[in-house]
Tab-separated table of C-alpha atoms and ligand atoms in Angstrom:
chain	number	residue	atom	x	y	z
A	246	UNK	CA	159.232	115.624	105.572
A	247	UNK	CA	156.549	117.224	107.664
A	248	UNK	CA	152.905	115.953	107.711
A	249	UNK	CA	151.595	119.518	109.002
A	250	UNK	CA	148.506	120.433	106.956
A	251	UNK	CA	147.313	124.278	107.111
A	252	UNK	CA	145.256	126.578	105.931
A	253	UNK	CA	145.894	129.985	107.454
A	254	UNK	CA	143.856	132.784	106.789
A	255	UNK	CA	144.763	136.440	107.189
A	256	UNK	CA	140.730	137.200	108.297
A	257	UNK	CA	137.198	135.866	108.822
A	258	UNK	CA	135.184	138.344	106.914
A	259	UNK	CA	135.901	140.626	104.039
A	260	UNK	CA	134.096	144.309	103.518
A	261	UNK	CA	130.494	143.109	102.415
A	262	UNK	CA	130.351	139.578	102.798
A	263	UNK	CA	129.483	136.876	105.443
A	264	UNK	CA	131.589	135.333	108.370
A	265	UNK	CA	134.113	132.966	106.369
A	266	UNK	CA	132.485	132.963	103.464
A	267	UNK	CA	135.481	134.334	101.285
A	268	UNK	CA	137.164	131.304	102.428
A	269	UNK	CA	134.365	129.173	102.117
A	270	UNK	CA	135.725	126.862	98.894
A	271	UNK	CA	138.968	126.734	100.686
A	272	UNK	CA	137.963	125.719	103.998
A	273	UNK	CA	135.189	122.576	102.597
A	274	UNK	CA	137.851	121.644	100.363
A	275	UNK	CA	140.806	121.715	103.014
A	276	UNK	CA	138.459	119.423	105.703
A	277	UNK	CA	136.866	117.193	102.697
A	278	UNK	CA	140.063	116.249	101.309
A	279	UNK	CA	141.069	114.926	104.717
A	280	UNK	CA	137.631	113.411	105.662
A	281	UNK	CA	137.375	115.595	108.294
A	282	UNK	CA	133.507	115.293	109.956
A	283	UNK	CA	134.196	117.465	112.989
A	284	UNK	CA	136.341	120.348	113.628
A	285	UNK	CA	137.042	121.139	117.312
A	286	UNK	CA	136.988	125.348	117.822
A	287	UNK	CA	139.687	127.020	119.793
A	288	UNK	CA	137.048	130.425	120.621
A	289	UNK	CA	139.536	131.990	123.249
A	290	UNK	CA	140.449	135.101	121.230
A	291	UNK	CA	136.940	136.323	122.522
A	292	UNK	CA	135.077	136.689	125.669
A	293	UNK	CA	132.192	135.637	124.406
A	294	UNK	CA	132.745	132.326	123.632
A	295	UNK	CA	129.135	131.141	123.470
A	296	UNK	CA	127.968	132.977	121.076
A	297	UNK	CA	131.427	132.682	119.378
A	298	UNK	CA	131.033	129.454	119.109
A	299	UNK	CA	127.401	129.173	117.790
A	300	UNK	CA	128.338	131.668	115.046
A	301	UNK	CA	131.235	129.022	113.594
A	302	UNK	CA	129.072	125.971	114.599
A	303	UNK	CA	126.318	127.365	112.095
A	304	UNK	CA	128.384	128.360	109.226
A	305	UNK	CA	130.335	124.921	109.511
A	306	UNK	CA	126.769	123.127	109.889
A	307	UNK	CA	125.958	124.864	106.562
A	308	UNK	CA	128.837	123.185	105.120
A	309	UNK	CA	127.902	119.512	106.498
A	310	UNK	CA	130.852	119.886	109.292
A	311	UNK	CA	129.963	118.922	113.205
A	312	UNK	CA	131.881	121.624	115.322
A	313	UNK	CA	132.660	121.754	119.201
A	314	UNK	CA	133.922	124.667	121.047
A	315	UNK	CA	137.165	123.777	123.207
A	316	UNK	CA	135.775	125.774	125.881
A	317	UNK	CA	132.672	123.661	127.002
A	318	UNK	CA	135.233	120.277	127.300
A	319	UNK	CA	135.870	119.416	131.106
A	320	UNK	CA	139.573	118.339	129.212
A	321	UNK	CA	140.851	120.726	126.911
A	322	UNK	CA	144.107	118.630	126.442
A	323	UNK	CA	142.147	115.806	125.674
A	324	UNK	CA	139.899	117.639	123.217
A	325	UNK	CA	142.816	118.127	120.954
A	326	UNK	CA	144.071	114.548	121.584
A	327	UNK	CA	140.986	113.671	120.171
A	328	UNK	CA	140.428	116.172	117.499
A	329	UNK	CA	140.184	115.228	113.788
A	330	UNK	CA	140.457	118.826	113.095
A	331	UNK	CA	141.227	122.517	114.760
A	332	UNK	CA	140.028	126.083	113.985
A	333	UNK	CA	141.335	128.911	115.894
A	334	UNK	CA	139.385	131.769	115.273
A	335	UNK	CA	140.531	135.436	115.698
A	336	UNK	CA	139.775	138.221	117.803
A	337	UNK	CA	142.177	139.324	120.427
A	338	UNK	CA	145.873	137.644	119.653
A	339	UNK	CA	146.725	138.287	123.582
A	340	UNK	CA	143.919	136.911	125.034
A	341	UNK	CA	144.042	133.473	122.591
A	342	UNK	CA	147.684	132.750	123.679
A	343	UNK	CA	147.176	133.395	127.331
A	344	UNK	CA	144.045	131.380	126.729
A	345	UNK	CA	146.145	128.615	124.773
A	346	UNK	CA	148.746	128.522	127.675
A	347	UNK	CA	146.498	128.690	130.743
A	348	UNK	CA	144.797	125.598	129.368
A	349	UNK	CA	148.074	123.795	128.571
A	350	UNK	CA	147.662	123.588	124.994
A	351	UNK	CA	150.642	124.731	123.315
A	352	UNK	CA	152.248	121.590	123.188
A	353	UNK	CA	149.611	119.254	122.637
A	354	UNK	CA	148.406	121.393	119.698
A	355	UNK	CA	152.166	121.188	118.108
A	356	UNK	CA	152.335	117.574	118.671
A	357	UNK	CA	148.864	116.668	116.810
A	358	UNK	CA	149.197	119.160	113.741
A	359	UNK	CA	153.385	118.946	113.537
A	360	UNK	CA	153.507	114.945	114.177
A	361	UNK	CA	149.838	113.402	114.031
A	362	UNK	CA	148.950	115.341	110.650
A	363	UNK	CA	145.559	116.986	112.119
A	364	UNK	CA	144.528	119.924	109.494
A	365	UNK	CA	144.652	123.484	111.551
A	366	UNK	CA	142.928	126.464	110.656
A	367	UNK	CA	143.484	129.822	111.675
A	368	UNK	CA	141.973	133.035	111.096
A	369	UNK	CA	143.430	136.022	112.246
A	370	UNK	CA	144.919	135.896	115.487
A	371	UNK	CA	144.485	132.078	114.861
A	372	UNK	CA	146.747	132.810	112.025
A	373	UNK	CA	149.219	134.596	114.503
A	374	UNK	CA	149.433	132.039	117.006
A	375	UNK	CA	150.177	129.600	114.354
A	376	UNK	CA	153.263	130.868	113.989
A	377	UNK	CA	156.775	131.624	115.927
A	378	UNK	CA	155.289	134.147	117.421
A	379	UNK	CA	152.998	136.862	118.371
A	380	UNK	CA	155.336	139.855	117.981
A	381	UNK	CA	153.835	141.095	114.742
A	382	UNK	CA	150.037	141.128	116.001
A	383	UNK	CA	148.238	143.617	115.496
A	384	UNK	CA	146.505	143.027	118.697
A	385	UNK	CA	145.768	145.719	121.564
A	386	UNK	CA	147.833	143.578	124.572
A	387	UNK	CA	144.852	143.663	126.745
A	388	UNK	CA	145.905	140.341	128.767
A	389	UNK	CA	149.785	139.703	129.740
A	390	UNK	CA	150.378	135.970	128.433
A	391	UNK	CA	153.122	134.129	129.810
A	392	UNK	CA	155.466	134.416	126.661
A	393	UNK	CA	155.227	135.891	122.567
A	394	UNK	CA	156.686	132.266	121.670
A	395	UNK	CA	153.177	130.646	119.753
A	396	UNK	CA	152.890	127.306	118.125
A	397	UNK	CA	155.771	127.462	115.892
A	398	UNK	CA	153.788	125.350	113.163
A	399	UNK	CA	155.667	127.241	110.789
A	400	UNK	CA	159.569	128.807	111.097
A	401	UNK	CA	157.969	132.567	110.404
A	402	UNK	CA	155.912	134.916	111.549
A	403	UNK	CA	152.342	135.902	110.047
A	404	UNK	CA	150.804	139.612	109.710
A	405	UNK	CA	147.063	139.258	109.384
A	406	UNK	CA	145.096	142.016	108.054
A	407	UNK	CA	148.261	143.393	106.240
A	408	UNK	CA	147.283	146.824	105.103
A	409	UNK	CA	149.448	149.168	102.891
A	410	UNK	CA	150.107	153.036	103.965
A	411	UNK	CA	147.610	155.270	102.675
A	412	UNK	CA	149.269	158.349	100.983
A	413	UNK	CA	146.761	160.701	101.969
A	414	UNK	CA	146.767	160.014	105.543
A	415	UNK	CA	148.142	163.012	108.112
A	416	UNK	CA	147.695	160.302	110.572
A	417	UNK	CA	151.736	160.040	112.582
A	418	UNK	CA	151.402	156.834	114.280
A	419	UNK	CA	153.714	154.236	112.429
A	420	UNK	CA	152.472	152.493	109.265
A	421	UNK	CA	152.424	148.652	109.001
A	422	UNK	CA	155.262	148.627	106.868
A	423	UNK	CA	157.172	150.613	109.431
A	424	UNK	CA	156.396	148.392	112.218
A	425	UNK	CA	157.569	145.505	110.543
A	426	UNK	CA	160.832	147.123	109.957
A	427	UNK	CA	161.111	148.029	113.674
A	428	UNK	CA	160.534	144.195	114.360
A	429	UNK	CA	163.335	143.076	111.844
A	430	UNK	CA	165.863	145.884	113.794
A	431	UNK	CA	166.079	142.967	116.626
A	432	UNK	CA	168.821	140.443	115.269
A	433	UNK	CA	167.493	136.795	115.111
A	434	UNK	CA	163.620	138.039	114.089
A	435	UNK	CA	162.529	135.738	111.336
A	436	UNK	CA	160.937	136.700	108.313
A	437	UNK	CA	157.283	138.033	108.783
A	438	UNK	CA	154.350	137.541	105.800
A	439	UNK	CA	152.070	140.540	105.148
A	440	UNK	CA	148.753	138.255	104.146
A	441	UNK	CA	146.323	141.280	103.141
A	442	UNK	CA	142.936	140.403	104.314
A	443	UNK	CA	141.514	137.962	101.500
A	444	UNK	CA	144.501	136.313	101.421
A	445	UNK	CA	145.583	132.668	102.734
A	446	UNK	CA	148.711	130.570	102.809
A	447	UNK	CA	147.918	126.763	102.689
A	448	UNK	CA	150.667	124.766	103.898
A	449	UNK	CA	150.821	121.234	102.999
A	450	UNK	CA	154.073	119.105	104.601
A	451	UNK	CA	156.947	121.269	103.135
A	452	UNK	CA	155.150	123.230	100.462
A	453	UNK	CA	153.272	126.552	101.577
A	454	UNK	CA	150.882	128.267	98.321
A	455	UNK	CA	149.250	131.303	98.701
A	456	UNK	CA	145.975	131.186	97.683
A	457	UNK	CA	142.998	133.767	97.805
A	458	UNK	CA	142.412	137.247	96.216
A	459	UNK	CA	145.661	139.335	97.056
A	460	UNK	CA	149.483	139.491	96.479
A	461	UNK	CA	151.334	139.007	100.046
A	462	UNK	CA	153.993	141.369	101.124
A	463	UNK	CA	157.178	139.267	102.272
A	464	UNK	CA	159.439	141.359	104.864
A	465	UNK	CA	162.817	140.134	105.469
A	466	UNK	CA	165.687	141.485	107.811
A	467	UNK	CA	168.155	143.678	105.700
A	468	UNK	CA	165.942	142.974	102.549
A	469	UNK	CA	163.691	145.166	100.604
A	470	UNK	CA	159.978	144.087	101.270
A	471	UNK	CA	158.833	142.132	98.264
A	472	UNK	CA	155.680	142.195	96.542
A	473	UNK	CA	154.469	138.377	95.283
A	474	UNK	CA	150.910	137.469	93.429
A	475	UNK	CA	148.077	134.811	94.278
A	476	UNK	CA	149.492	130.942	93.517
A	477	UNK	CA	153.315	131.763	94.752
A	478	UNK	CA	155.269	129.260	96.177
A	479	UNK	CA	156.121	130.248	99.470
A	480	UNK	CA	157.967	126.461	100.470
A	481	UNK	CA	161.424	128.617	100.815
A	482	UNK	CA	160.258	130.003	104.098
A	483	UNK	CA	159.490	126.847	105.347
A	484	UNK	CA	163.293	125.913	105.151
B	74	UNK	CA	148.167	165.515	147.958
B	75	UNK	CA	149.926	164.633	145.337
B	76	UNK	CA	153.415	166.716	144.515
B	77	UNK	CA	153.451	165.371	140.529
B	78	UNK	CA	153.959	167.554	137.714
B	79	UNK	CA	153.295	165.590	134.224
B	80	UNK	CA	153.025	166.295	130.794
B	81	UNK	CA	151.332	163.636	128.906
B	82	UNK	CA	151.778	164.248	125.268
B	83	UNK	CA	150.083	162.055	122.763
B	84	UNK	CA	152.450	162.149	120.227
B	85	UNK	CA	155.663	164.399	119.328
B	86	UNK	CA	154.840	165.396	115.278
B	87	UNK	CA	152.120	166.410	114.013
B	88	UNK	CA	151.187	166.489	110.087
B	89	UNK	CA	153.209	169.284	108.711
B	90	UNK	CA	155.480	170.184	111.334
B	91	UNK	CA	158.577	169.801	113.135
B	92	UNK	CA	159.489	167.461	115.824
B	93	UNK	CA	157.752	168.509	119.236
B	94	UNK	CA	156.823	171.852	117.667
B	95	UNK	CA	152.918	171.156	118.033
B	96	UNK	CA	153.807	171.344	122.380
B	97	UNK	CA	156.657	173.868	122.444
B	98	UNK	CA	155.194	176.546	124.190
B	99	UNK	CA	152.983	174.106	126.535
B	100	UNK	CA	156.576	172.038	127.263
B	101	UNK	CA	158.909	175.189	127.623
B	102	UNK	CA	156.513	176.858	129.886
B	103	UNK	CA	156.392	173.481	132.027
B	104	UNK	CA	160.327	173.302	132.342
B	105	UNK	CA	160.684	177.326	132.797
B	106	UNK	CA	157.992	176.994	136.202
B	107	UNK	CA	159.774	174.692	137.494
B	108	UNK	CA	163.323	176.495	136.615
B	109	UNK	CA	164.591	173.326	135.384
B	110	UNK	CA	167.888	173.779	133.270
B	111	UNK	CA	168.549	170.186	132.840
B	112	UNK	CA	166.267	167.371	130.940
B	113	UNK	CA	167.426	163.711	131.331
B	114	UNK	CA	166.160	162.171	128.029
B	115	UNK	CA	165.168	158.425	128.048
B	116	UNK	CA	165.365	156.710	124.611
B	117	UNK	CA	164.877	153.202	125.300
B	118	UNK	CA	161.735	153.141	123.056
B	119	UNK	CA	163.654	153.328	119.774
B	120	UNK	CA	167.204	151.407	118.958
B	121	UNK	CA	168.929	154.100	117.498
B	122	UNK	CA	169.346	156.025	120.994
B	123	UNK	CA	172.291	158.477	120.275
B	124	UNK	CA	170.269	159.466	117.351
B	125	UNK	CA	167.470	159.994	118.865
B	126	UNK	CA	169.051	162.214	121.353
B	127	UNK	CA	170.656	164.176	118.893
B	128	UNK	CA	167.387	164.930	117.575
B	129	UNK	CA	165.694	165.561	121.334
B	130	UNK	CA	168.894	167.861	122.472
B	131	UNK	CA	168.995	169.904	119.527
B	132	UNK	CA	164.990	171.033	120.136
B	133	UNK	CA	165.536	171.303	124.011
B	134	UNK	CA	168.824	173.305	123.540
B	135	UNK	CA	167.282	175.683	121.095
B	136	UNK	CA	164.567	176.561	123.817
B	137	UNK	CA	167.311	176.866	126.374
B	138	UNK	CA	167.798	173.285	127.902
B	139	UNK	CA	170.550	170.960	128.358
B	140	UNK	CA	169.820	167.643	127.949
B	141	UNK	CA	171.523	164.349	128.449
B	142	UNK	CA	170.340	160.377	127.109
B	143	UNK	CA	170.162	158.195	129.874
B	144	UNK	CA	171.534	155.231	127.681
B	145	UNK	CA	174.882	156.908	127.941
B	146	UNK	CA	175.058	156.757	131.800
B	147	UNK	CA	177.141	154.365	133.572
B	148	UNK	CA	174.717	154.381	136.346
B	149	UNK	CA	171.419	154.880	135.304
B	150	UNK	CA	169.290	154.274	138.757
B	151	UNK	CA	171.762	157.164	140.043
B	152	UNK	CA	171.017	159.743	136.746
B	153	UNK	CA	167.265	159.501	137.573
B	154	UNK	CA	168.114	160.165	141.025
B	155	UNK	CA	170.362	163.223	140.086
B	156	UNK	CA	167.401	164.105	137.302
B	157	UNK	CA	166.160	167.756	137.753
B	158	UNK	CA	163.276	166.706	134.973
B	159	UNK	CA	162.902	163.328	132.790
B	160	UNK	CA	161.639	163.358	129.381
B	161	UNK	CA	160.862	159.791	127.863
B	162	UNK	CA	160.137	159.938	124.055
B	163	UNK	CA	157.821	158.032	121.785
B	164	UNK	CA	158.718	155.259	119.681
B	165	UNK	CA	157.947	151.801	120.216
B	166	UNK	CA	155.885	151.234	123.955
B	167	UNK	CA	156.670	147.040	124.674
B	168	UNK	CA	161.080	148.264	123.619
B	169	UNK	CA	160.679	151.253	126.028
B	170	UNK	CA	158.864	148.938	128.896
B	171	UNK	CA	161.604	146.832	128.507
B	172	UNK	CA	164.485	148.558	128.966
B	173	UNK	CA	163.049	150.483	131.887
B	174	UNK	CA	162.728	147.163	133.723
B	175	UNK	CA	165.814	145.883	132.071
B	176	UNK	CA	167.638	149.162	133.797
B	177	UNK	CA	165.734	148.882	136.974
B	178	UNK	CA	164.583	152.052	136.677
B	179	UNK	CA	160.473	151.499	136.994
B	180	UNK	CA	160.267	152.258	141.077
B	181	UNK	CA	163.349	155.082	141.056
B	182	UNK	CA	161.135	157.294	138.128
B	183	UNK	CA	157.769	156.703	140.196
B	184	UNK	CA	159.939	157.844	143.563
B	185	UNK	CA	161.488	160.606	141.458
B	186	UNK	CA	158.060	162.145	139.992
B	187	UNK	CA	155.633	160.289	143.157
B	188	UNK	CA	157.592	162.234	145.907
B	189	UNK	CA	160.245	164.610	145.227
B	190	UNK	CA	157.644	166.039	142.367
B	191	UNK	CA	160.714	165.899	139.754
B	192	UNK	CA	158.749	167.242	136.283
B	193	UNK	CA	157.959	164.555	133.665
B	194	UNK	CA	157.022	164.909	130.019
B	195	UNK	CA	156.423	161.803	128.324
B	196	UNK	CA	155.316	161.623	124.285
B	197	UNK	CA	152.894	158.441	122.950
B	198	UNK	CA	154.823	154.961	124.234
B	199	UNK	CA	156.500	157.784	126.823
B	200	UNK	CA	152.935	158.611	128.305
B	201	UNK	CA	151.796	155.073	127.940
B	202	UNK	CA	154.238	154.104	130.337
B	203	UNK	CA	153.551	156.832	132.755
B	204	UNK	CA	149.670	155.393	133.061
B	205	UNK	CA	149.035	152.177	135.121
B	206	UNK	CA	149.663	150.124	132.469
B	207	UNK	CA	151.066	149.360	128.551
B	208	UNK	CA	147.855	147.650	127.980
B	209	UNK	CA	146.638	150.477	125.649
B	210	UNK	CA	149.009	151.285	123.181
B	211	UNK	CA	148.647	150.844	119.598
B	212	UNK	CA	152.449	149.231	119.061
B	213	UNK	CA	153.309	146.158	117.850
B	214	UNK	CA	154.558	143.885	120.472
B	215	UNK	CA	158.123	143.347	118.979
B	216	UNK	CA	159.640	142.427	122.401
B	217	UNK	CA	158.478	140.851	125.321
B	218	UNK	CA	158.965	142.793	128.188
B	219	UNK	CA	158.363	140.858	131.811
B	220	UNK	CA	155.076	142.876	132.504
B	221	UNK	CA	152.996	145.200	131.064
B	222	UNK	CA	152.546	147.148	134.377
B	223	UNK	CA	153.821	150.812	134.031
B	224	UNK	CA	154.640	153.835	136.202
B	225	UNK	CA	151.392	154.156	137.336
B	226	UNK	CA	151.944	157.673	137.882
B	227	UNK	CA	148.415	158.264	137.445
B	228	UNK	CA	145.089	155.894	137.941
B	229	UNK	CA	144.225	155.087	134.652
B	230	UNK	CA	145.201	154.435	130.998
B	231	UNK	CA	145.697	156.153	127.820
B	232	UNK	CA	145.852	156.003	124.092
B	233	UNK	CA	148.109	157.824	122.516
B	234	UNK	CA	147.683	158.777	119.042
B	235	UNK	CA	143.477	158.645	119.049
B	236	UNK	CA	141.863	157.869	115.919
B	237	UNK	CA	138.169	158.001	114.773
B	238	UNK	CA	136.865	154.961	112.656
B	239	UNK	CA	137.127	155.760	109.101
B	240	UNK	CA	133.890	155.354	107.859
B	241	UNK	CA	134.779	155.112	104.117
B	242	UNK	CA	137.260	152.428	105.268
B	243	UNK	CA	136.996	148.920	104.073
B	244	UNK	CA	139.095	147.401	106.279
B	245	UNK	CA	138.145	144.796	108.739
B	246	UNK	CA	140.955	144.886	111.384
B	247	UNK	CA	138.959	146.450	114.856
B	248	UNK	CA	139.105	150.238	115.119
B	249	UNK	CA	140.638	152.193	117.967
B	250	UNK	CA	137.186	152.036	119.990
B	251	UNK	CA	136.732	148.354	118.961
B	252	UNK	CA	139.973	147.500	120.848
B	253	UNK	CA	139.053	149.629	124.036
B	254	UNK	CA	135.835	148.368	124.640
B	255	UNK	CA	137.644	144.833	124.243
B	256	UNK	CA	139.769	145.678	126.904
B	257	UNK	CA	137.247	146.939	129.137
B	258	UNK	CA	135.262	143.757	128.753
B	259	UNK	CA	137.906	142.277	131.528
B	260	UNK	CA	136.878	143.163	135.235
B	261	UNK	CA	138.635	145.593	136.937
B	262	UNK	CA	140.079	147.454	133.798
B	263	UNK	CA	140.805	151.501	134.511
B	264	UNK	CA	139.696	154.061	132.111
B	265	UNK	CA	141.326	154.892	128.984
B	266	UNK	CA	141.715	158.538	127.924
B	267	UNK	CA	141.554	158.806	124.213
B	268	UNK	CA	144.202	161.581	123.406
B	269	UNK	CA	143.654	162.764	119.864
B	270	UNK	CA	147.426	163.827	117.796
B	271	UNK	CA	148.137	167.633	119.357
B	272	UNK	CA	146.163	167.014	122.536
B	273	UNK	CA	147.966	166.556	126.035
B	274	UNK	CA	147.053	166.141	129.505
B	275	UNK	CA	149.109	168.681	132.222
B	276	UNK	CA	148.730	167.075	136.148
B	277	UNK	CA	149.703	169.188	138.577
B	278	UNK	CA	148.845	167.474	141.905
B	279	UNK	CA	145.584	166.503	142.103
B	280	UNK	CA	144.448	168.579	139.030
B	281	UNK	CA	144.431	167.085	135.590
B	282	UNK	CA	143.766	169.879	132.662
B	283	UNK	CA	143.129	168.554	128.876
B	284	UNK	CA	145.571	171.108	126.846
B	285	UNK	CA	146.182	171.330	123.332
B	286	UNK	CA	143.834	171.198	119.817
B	287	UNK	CA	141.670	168.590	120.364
B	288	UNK	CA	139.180	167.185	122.148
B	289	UNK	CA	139.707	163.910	123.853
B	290	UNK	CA	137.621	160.816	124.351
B	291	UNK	CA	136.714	159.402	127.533
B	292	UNK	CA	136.105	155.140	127.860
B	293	UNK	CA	135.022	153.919	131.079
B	294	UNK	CA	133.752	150.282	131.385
B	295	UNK	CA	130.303	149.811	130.756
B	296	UNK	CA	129.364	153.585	129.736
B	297	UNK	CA	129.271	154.955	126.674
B	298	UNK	CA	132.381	156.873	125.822
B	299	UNK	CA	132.614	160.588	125.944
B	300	UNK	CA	134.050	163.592	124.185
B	301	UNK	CA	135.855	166.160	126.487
B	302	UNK	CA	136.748	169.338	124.979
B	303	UNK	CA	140.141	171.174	125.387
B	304	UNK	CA	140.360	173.011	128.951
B	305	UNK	CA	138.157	170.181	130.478
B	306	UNK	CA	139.179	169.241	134.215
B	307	UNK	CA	139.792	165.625	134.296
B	308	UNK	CA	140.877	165.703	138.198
B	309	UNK	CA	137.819	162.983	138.776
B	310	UNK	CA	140.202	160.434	137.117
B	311	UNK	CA	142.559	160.900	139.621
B	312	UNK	CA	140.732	160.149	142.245
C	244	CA	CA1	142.176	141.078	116.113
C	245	CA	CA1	154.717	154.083	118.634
């Protein structure tokens, strides 16, 4: 029986409305239901971390949550040692994991959400790095990390930002759908999401719900991709 | 003074028609100057590689080429030594990276095309690995290959596959020129050609020519980026 609590989101901001605020019920609920009064912030998907930061501090504030950015603490490690809570935000999946490695967090980050219960957000490519691993970012690999291996915090991989073909494209380079496929061509991949932006999966111990506006698209190796709405029970791919 | 002789294709179909159609003439007339009879065909970047030869021999022989897959060698340092042109097809960029470090072959094609001048036409993940780096393509990173330094046979990156932002498009994920200018926030980044589908770039030396039916887009860190069109000299980005 795990004690991981998540709430992973496939994107901060929908088409015509504010940073997070889709999420907004989700997120107060997710950190009130835990008592959560601070949330530390993993910014290194950006370069800008500053002003990264400010922009989550404020809309947190807003919601009556403290927030620190990981990137101003002389100990990163102990940051998340002492966290009650972690957001990763998105932006560049490549640069976050290098980021997430070069300061040594992988394993402390496992150890407090997998065995210490602290609740995890992602967003994004905080979303990607939440999972086995980055292979099915949608990322431009503008930094070499050390490894695709990410937190593992669940046994599947995540694509953020899923977006179906569009028919009237004349457009050659692959659809989504098509790179999935060439993922699940290399034996061993694990199954991989599609969470279309406005969509979620909270994961709570050994039951995962997806939550949010859209249906998720569920690729599996040798399967036909599968179609399944808001308030499935996605706990089978946590086995 | 350089002795290369590239063809740097973004892609290999356009919209509408057949497979390398869109750059027969430009590719035919390449091989013919160079009386080449022989094309050694690199598939690494898809899995299905006898396939995918079958496909790239029956074009080349219609136009009067042999052509042989380099996955069927015994020896395949030794077949790019013997190699009176190389050809290294699309598919996916991080698989194709891969196996040409996996086959030791990354130093023996720069030798090849670097100083004996041996032709080479590479097609979208085949022309991203012919730039400095893989940092630039638009694939999904579905294997981890031990660097994403390429053949560097020329100074500077490019996109394959170049798409304007949609602007009727509600989708969040970053567009094309998003991710560039991401990557050239990091010091030291090269520039990044933009080639548009149906656009290639012919080097001949020390003389780069923009060929085909579209104009191209030009990112260089900290400018603005610039259009280019077809028959513009882009020598100054080999210098
Ligand atoms: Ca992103
Ligand atoms: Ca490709």
């Amino acid at each position: 029986m795990s004690v991981r609590n998540l709430l992973l989101l496939s994107n901060s901001t929908i088409h015509g409305s504010g940073y997070l605020e889709w999420a907004a019920q989700h997120i107060q609920d997710f950190l009130k239901s835990k008592e959560v009064k601070k949330v530390l912030f993993v910014p290194y998907a950006l370069r800008t971390m500053d002003n990264y930061t400010e922009t989550a501090r404020k809309k947190f504030t807003s919601w009556g949550f403290e927030l620190d950015g990981i990137h101003t603490s002389v100990d990163p490690v102990a940051a998340v040692n002492n966290a009650e809570a972690i957001f990763i935000g998105g932006g560049n999946t490549f640069q976050l994991l290098k980021g997430l490695y070069d300061n040594k967090l992988i394993e402390p980050i496992r150890k407090r959400v997998l065995q210490d219960g602290v609740p995890y957000i992602g967003s994004s490519a905080g979303t990607n790095v939440s999972t086995v691993s980055i292979n099915t970012t949608n990322d431009m690999p503008i930094v070499f990390p050390p490894s695709f291996d990410a937190l593992a915090l669940v046994p599947f991989n995540i694509n953020p930002h899923y977006i179906d073909a569009n028919p009237g494209s004349t457009h050659m380079g692959e659809t989504r759908e098509e790179r999935i496929n060439q993922y699940h061509e290399i034996p061993g991949t694990p199954p991989v999401l599609g969470l279309r932006e406005g969509a979620l999966l909270k994961v709570t111990g050994d039951l995962a719900l997806l939550m949010g506006l859209h249906p998720a698209r569920l690729f599996r190796p040798g399967k036909q991709p599968e179609e399944f709405p808001v308030a499935t029970d996605f706990s089978f791919l946590l086995k």
